[in-house]
Amino acid sequence: MKIIADTGKCVGAGQCVLTEPEVFDQSEDDGTVIVLVTEPEGELVEKARQAVHICPSQALSLAE
């Protein structure tokens, strides 16, 4: 599984970072998402799925 982030859609809400700070961060410049772990494994897979689900701007997606 691979995490795909569309920074053009990102509104910087930070829900992804709150869900899993090991996988996501935010840009200091504009608050948009930064994916730290593009291909999560183990427990991080479920956290990534949760982050994609709760993203208010639908800027995150998963490629299986």
Short mmCIF file of N, CA and C in Angstrom, two decimals:
data_model
loop_
_atom_site.label_atom_id
_atom_site.label_comp_id
_atom_site.label_asym_id
_atom_site.label_seq_id
_atom_site.Cartn_x
_atom_site.Cartn_y
_atom_site.Cartn_z
N MET A 1 0.83 -1.17 0.00
CA MET A 1 0.00 0.00 0.00
C MET A 1 0.88 1.24 0.00
N LYS A 2 0.44 2.25 -0.76
CA LYS A 2 1.18 3.50 -0.85
C LYS A 2 0.23 4.66 -0.56
N ILE A 3 0.71 5.62 0.23
CA ILE A 3 -0.08 6.81 0.54
C ILE A 3 0.20 7.87 -0.52
N ILE A 4 -0.87 8.45 -1.04
CA ILE A 4 -0.76 9.51 -2.03
C ILE A 4 -1.38 10.77 -1.43
N ALA A 5 -0.63 11.87 -1.46
CA ALA A 5 -1.12 13.14 -0.91
C ALA A 5 -1.19 14.17 -2.02
N ASP A 6 -2.33 14.82 -2.13
CA ASP A 6 -2.53 15.90 -3.09
C ASP A 6 -2.46 17.21 -2.31
N THR A 7 -1.28 17.84 -2.31
CA THR A 7 -1.10 19.05 -1.52
C THR A 7 -1.92 20.22 -2.07
N GLY A 8 -2.36 20.13 -3.31
CA GLY A 8 -3.22 21.15 -3.87
C GLY A 8 -4.61 21.14 -3.24
N LYS A 9 -5.05 19.98 -2.78
CA LYS A 9 -6.36 19.85 -2.11
C LYS A 9 -6.26 20.08 -0.61
N CYS A 10 -5.10 19.88 -0.05
CA CYS A 10 -4.91 19.93 1.41
C CYS A 10 -5.23 21.33 1.95
N VAL A 11 -6.03 21.36 3.03
CA VAL A 11 -6.38 22.63 3.67
C VAL A 11 -5.62 22.84 4.98
N GLY A 12 -4.75 21.90 5.31
CA GLY A 12 -3.91 22.05 6.50
C GLY A 12 -4.64 21.85 7.82
N ALA A 13 -5.70 21.05 7.81
CA ALA A 13 -6.46 20.80 9.04
C ALA A 13 -5.65 20.02 10.07
N GLY A 14 -4.72 19.20 9.61
CA GLY A 14 -3.84 18.46 10.52
C GLY A 14 -4.42 17.20 11.12
N GLN A 15 -5.58 16.76 10.65
CA GLN A 15 -6.18 15.56 11.20
C GLN A 15 -5.30 14.34 10.97
N CYS A 16 -4.58 14.31 9.86
CA CYS A 16 -3.69 13.19 9.57
C CYS A 16 -2.55 13.12 10.59
N VAL A 17 -2.01 14.27 10.92
CA VAL A 17 -0.91 14.32 11.89
C VAL A 17 -1.40 13.89 13.27
N LEU A 18 -2.60 14.31 13.63
CA LEU A 18 -3.16 13.91 14.91
C LEU A 18 -3.44 12.42 14.95
N THR A 19 -3.80 11.84 13.80
CA THR A 19 -4.07 10.41 13.73
C THR A 19 -2.79 9.60 13.85
N GLU A 20 -1.73 10.00 13.13
CA GLU A 20 -0.48 9.25 13.19
C GLU A 20 0.72 10.14 12.84
N PRO A 21 1.33 10.74 13.87
CA PRO A 21 2.48 11.62 13.64
C PRO A 21 3.74 10.91 13.14
N GLU A 22 3.77 9.58 13.20
CA GLU A 22 4.91 8.85 12.63
C GLU A 22 4.84 8.79 11.11
N VAL A 23 3.64 8.96 10.57
CA VAL A 23 3.43 8.84 9.12
C VAL A 23 3.26 10.19 8.45
N PHE A 24 2.64 11.15 9.16
CA PHE A 24 2.32 12.44 8.57
C PHE A 24 2.91 13.60 9.36
N ASP A 25 3.20 14.67 8.63
CA ASP A 25 3.64 15.93 9.23
C ASP A 25 3.00 17.04 8.42
N GLN A 26 3.24 18.28 8.85
CA GLN A 26 2.72 19.42 8.13
C GLN A 26 3.86 20.37 7.79
N SER A 27 3.76 20.99 6.62
CA SER A 27 4.74 21.97 6.18
C SER A 27 4.71 23.18 7.09
N GLU A 28 5.87 23.67 7.47
CA GLU A 28 5.92 24.88 8.28
C GLU A 28 5.52 26.10 7.47
N ASP A 29 5.65 26.02 6.15
CA ASP A 29 5.33 27.16 5.29
C ASP A 29 3.83 27.41 5.17
N ASP A 30 3.08 26.35 4.81
CA ASP A 30 1.66 26.54 4.55
C ASP A 30 0.75 25.53 5.25
N GLY A 31 1.31 24.64 6.05
CA GLY A 31 0.50 23.69 6.81
C GLY A 31 0.02 22.48 6.04
N THR A 32 0.41 22.36 4.77
CA THR A 32 -0.04 21.22 3.98
C THR A 32 0.66 19.94 4.41
N VAL A 33 0.05 18.84 4.08
CA VAL A 33 0.51 17.52 4.51
C VAL A 33 1.87 17.17 3.91
N ILE A 34 2.67 16.51 4.72
CA ILE A 34 3.92 15.89 4.29
C ILE A 34 3.83 14.43 4.71
N VAL A 35 4.01 13.52 3.76
CA VAL A 35 3.97 12.10 4.07
C VAL A 35 5.39 11.65 4.42
N LEU A 36 5.57 11.21 5.65
CA LEU A 36 6.88 10.78 6.13
C LEU A 36 7.16 9.32 5.77
N VAL A 37 6.11 8.51 5.73
CA VAL A 37 6.24 7.08 5.41
C VAL A 37 5.28 6.80 4.26
N THR A 38 5.79 6.73 3.04
CA THR A 38 4.91 6.57 1.88
C THR A 38 4.33 5.17 1.76
N GLU A 39 5.03 4.16 2.30
CA GLU A 39 4.55 2.79 2.23
C GLU A 39 4.54 2.19 3.64
N PRO A 40 3.50 2.50 4.42
CA PRO A 40 3.44 2.02 5.80
C PRO A 40 3.27 0.50 5.89
N GLU A 41 3.73 -0.04 7.00
CA GLU A 41 3.62 -1.48 7.26
C GLU A 41 3.10 -1.69 8.67
N GLY A 42 2.61 -2.89 8.93
CA GLY A 42 2.17 -3.26 10.28
C GLY A 42 1.03 -2.39 10.78
N GLU A 43 1.16 -1.93 12.02
CA GLU A 43 0.13 -1.11 12.67
C GLU A 43 -0.10 0.20 11.93
N LEU A 44 0.90 0.71 11.25
CA LEU A 44 0.78 1.99 10.57
C LEU A 44 -0.19 1.94 9.40
N VAL A 45 -0.43 0.76 8.85
CA VAL A 45 -1.36 0.62 7.73
C VAL A 45 -2.77 1.05 8.17
N GLU A 46 -3.22 0.57 9.30
CA GLU A 46 -4.57 0.93 9.78
C GLU A 46 -4.65 2.41 10.13
N LYS A 47 -3.60 2.96 10.71
CA LYS A 47 -3.58 4.39 11.03
C LYS A 47 -3.63 5.22 9.75
N ALA A 48 -2.94 4.77 8.71
CA ALA A 48 -2.98 5.48 7.43
C ALA A 48 -4.39 5.44 6.86
N ARG A 49 -5.04 4.30 6.95
CA ARG A 49 -6.43 4.19 6.47
C ARG A 49 -7.35 5.15 7.23
N GLN A 50 -7.17 5.24 8.52
CA GLN A 50 -7.97 6.16 9.33
C GLN A 50 -7.75 7.61 8.90
N ALA A 51 -6.49 7.96 8.68
CA ALA A 51 -6.17 9.33 8.27
C ALA A 51 -6.80 9.68 6.93
N VAL A 52 -6.76 8.73 5.99
CA VAL A 52 -7.38 8.95 4.68
C VAL A 52 -8.89 9.15 4.86
N HIS A 53 -9.48 8.35 5.71
CA HIS A 53 -10.93 8.42 5.94
C HIS A 53 -11.37 9.75 6.55
N ILE A 54 -10.60 10.29 7.49
CA ILE A 54 -11.01 11.51 8.19
C ILE A 54 -10.52 12.81 7.56
N CYS A 55 -9.71 12.73 6.52
CA CYS A 55 -9.18 13.95 5.88
C CYS A 55 -10.35 14.80 5.36
N PRO A 56 -10.51 16.01 5.89
CA PRO A 56 -11.66 16.83 5.50
C PRO A 56 -11.64 17.30 4.05
N SER A 57 -10.47 17.41 3.46
CA SER A 57 -10.38 17.89 2.08
C SER A 57 -10.19 16.76 1.07
N GLN A 58 -10.15 15.52 1.56
CA GLN A 58 -9.93 14.33 0.72
C GLN A 58 -8.63 14.46 -0.09
N ALA A 59 -7.61 15.00 0.58
CA ALA A 59 -6.31 15.17 -0.06
C ALA A 59 -5.46 13.91 0.01
N LEU A 60 -5.88 12.94 0.81
CA LEU A 60 -5.13 11.70 0.96
C LEU A 60 -5.87 10.55 0.31
N SER A 61 -5.09 9.65 -0.31
CA SER A 61 -5.67 8.44 -0.87
C SER A 61 -4.65 7.32 -0.73
N LEU A 62 -5.12 6.09 -0.97
CA LEU A 62 -4.27 4.91 -0.88
C LEU A 62 -4.25 4.18 -2.21
N ALA A 63 -3.09 3.72 -2.61
CA ALA A 63 -2.95 2.86 -3.77
C ALA A 63 -2.54 1.50 -3.26
N GLU A 64 -3.37 0.50 -3.50
CA GLU A 64 -3.10 -0.85 -2.99
C GLU A 64 -2.09 -1.57 -3.87
#
